[in-house]
Short mmCIF file of N, CA and C in Angstrom, two decimals:
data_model
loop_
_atom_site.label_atom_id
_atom_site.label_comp_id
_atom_site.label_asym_id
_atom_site.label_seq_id
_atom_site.Cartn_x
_atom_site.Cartn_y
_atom_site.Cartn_z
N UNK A 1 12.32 30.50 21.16
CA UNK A 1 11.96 29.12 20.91
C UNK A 1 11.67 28.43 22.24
N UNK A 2 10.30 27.72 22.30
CA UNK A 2 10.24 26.86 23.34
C UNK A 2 10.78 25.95 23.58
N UNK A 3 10.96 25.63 24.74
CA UNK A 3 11.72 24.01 24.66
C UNK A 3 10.52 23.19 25.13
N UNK A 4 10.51 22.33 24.28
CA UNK A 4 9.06 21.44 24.27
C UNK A 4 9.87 19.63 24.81
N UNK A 5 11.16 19.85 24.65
CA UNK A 5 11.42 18.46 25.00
C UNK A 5 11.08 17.54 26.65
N UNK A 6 10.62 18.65 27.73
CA UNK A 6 10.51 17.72 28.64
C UNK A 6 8.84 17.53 28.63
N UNK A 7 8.31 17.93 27.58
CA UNK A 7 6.65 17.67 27.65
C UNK A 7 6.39 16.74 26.96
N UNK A 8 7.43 16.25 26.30
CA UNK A 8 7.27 15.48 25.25
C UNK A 8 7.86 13.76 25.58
N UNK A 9 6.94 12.99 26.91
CA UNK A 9 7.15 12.25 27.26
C UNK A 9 6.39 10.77 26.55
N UNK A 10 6.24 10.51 25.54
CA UNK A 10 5.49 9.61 24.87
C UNK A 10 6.62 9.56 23.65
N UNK A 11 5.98 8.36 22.83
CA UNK A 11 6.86 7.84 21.94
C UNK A 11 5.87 7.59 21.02
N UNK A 12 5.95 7.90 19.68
CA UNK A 12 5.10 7.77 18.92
C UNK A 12 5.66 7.86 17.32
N UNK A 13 4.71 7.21 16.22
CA UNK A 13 4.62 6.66 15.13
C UNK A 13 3.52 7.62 14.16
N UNK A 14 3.82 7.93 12.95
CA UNK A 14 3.22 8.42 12.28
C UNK A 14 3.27 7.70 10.99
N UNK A 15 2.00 7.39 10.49
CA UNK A 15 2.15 6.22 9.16
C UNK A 15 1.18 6.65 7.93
N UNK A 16 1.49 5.96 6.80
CA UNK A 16 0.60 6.61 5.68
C UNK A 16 0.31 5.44 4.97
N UNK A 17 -0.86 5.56 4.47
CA UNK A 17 -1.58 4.26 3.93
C UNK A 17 -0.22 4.16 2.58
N UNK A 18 -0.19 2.53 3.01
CA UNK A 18 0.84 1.48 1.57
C UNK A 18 0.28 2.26 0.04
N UNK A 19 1.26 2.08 -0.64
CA UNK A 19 0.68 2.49 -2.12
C UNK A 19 2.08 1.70 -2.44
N UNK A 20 1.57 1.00 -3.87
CA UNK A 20 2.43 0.39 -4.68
C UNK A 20 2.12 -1.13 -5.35
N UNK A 21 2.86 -1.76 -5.46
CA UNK A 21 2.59 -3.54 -5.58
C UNK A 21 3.50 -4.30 -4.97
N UNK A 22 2.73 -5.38 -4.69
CA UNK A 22 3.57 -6.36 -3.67
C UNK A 22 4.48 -7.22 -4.92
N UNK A 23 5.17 -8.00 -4.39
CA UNK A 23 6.05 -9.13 -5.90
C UNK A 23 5.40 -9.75 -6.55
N UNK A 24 4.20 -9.78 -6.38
CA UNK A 24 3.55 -11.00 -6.94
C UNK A 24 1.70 -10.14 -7.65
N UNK A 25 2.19 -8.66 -7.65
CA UNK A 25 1.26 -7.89 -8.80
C UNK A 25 0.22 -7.45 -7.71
N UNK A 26 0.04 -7.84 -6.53
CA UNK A 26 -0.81 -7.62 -6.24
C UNK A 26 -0.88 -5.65 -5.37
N UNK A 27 -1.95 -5.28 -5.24
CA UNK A 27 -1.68 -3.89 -4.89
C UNK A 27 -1.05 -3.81 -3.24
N UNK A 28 -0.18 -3.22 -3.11
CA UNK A 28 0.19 -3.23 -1.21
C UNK A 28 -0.99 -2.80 -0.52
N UNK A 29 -1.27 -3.63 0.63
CA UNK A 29 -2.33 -3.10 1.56
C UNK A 29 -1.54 -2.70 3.14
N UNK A 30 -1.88 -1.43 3.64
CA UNK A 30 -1.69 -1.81 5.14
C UNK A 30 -1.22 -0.44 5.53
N UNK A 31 -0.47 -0.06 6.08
CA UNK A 31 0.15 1.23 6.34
C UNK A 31 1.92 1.25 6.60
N UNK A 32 2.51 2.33 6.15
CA UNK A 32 3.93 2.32 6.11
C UNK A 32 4.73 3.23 7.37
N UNK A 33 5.37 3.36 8.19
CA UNK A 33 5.57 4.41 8.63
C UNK A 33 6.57 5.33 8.40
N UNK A 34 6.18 6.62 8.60
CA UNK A 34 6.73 7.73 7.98
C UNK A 34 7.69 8.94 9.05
N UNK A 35 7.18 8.41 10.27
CA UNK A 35 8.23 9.18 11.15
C UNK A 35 8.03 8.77 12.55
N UNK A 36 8.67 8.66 13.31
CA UNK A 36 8.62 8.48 14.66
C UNK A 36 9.76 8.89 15.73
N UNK A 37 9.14 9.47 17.01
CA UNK A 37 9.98 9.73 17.72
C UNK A 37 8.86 10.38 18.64
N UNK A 38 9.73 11.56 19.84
CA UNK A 38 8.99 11.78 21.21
C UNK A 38 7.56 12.56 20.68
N UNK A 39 6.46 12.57 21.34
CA UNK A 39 5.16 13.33 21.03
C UNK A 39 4.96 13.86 22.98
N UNK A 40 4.05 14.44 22.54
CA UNK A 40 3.40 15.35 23.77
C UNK A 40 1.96 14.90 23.83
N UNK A 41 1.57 14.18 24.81
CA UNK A 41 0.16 13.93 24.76
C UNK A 41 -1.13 14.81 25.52
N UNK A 42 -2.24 15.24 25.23
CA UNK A 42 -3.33 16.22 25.94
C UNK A 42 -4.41 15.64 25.41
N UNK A 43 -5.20 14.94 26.00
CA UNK A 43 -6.63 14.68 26.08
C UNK A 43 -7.65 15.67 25.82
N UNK A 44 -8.59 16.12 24.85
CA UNK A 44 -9.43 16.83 24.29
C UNK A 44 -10.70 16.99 24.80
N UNK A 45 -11.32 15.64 25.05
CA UNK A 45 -12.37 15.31 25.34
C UNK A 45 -12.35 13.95 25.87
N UNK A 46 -13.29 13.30 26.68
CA UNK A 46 -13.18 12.45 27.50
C UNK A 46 -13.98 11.39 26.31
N UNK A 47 -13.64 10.02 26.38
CA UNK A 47 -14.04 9.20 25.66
C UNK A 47 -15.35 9.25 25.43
N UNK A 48 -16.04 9.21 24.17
CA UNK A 48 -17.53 8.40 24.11
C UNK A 48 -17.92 7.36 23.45
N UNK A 49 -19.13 6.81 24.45
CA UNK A 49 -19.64 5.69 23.37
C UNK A 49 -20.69 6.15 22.21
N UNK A 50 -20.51 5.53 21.02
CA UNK A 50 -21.61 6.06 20.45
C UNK A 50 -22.12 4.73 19.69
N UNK A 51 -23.26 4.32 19.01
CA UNK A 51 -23.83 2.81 18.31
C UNK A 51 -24.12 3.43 16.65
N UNK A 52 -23.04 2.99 16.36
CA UNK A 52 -22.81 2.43 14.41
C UNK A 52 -23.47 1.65 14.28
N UNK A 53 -24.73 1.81 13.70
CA UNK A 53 -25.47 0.46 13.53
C UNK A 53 -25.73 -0.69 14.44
N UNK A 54 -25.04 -1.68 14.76
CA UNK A 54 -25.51 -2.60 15.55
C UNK A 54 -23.84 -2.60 16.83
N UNK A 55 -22.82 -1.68 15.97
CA UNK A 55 -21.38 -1.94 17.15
C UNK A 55 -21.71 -0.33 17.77
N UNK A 56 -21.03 -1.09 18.92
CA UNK A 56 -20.73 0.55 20.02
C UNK A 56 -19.08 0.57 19.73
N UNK A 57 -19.34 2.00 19.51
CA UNK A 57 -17.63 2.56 19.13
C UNK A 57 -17.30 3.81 20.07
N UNK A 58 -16.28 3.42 20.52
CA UNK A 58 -15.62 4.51 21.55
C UNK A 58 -14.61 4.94 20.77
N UNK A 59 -14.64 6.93 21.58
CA UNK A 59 -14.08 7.73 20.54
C UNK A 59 -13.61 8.77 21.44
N UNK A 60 -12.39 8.79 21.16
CA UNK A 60 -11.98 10.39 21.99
C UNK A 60 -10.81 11.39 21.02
N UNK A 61 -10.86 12.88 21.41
CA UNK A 61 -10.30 13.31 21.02
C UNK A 61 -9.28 13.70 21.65
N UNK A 62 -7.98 14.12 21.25
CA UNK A 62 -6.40 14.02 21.82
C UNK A 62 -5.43 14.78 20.85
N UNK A 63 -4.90 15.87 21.09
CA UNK A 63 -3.85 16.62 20.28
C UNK A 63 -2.55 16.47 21.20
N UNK A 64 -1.73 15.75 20.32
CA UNK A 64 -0.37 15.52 20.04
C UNK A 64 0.42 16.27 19.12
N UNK A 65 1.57 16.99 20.61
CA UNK A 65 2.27 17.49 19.65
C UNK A 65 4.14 16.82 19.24
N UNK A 66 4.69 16.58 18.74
CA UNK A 66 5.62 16.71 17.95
C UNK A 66 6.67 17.64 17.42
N UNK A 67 7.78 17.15 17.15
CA UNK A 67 8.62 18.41 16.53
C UNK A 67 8.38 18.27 15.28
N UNK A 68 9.07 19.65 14.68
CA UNK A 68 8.07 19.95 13.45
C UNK A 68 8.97 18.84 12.50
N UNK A 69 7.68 18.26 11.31
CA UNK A 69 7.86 17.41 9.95
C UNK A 69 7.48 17.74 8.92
N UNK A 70 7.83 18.03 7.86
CA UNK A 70 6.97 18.56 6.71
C UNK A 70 6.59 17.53 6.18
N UNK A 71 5.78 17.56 5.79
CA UNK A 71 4.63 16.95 4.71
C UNK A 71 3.43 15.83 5.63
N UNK A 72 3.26 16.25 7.09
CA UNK A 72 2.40 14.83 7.71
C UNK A 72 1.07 16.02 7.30
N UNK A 73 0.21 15.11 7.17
CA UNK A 73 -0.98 15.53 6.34
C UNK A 73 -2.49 14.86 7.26
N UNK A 74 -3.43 15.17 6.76
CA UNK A 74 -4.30 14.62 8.47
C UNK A 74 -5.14 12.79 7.13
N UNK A 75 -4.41 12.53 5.59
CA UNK A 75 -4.13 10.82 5.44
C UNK A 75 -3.56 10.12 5.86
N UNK A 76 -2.85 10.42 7.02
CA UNK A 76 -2.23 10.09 7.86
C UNK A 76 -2.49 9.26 9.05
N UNK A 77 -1.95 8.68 9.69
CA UNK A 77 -2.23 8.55 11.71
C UNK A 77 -1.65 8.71 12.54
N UNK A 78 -1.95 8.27 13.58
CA UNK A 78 -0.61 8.76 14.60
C UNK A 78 -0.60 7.45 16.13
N UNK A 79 0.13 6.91 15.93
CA UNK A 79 0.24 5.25 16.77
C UNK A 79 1.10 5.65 17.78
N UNK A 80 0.35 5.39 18.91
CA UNK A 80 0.67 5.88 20.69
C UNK A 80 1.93 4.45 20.98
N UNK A 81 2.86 4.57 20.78
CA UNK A 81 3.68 3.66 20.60
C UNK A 81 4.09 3.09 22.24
N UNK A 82 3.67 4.01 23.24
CA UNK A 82 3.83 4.28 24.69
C UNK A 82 2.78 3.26 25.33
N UNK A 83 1.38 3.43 24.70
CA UNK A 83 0.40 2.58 25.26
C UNK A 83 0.78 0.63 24.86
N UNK A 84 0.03 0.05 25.51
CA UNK A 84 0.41 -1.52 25.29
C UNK A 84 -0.87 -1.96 25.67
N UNK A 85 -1.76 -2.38 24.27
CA UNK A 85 -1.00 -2.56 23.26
C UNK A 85 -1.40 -1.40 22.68
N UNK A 86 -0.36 -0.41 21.55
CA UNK A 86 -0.35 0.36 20.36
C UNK A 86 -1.59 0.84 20.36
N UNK A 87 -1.97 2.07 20.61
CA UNK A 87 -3.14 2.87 19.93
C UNK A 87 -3.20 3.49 19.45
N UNK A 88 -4.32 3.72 18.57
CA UNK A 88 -3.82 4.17 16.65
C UNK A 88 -5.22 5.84 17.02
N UNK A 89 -4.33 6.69 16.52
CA UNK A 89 -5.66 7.93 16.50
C UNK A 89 -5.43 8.36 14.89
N UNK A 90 -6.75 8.85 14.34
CA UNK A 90 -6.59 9.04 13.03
C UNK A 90 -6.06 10.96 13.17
N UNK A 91 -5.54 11.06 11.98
CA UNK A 91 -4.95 12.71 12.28
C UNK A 91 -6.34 12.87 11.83
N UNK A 92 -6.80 14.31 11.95
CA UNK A 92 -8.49 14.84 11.95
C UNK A 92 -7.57 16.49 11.26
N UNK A 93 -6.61 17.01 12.08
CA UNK A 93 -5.88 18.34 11.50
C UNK A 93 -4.34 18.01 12.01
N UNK A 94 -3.41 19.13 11.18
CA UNK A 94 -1.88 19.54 11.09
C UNK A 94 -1.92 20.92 11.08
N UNK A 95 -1.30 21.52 12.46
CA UNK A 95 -0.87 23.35 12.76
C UNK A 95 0.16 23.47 13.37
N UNK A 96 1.02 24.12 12.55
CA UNK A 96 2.41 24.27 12.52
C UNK A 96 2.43 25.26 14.19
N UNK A 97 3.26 25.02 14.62
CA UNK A 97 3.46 25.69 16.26
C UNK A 97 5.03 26.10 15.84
N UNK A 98 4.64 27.73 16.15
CA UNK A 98 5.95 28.60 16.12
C UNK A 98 6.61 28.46 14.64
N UNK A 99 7.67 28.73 14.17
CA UNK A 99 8.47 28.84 12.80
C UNK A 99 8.89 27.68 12.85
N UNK A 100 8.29 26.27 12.19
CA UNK A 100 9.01 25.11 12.17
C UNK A 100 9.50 24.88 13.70
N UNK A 101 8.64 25.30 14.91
CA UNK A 101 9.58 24.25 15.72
C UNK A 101 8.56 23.30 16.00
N UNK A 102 7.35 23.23 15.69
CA UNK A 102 6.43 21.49 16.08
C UNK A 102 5.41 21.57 15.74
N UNK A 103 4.65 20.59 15.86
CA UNK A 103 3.20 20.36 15.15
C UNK A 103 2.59 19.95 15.87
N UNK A 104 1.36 20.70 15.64
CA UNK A 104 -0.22 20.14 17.22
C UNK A 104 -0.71 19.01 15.49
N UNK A 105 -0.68 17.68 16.27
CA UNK A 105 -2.24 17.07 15.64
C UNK A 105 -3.21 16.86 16.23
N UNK A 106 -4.34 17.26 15.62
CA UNK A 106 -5.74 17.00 16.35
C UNK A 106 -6.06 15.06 15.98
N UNK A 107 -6.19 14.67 16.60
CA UNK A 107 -6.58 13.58 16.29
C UNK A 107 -7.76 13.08 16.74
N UNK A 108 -8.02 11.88 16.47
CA UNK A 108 -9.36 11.19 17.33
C UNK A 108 -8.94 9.87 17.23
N UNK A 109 -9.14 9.24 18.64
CA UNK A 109 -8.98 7.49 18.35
C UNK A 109 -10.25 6.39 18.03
N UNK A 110 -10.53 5.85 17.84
CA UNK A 110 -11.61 5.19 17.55
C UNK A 110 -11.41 3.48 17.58
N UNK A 111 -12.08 3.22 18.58
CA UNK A 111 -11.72 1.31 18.68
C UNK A 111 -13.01 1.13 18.02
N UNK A 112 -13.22 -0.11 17.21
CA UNK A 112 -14.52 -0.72 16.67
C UNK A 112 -14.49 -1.93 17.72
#
């Protein structure tokens, strides 16, 4: 077993879109979170700009790893709890590293 704890200098949030109703009937909107604690951060690719129609959107890719969680799924995200303010990467993939000891997510961040 590796020991992954001194690579794992970041602090981070993993959340899953709200499901349910609020008190007053209406459907919950927003995201819940579902686990948090140390991550491992590695830069993929260097940011780009690219033009959505009339906005320029910057985009990079970044795999974070984690100790292992069952059930994070790439409906998911993953919130850089380290950066200020909070940056949110969407999970893109989930690959289990070694027998349950951690999880690479591939992610991508995306500011509009």
């Amino acid at each position: 077993m590796r020991n992954l704890s001194g690579l794992m200098d970041r602090q981070g949030r993993i959340e899953t879109k709200a499901s349910g109703q609020q008190t007053n009937g209406q459907p919950a909107k927003g995201w819940a979170p579902v686990w948090s604690g140390p991550a491992a951060k590695k830069d993929e690719s260097q940011a780009s700009e690219t033009q959505d129609g009339k906005q320029m959107v910057a985009t990079g890719r970044t795999t974070w790893t984690i100790r292992y969680q069952a059930g994070i799924t790439p409906m998911m995200r993953f919130v850089d709890e380290s950066a200020s303010p909070e940056v949110i990467y969407n999970i893109e993939g989930v690959t289990e590293v070694g027998r349950r000891e951690a999880l690479s997510l591939q992610t991508r961040r995306t500011n509009v």
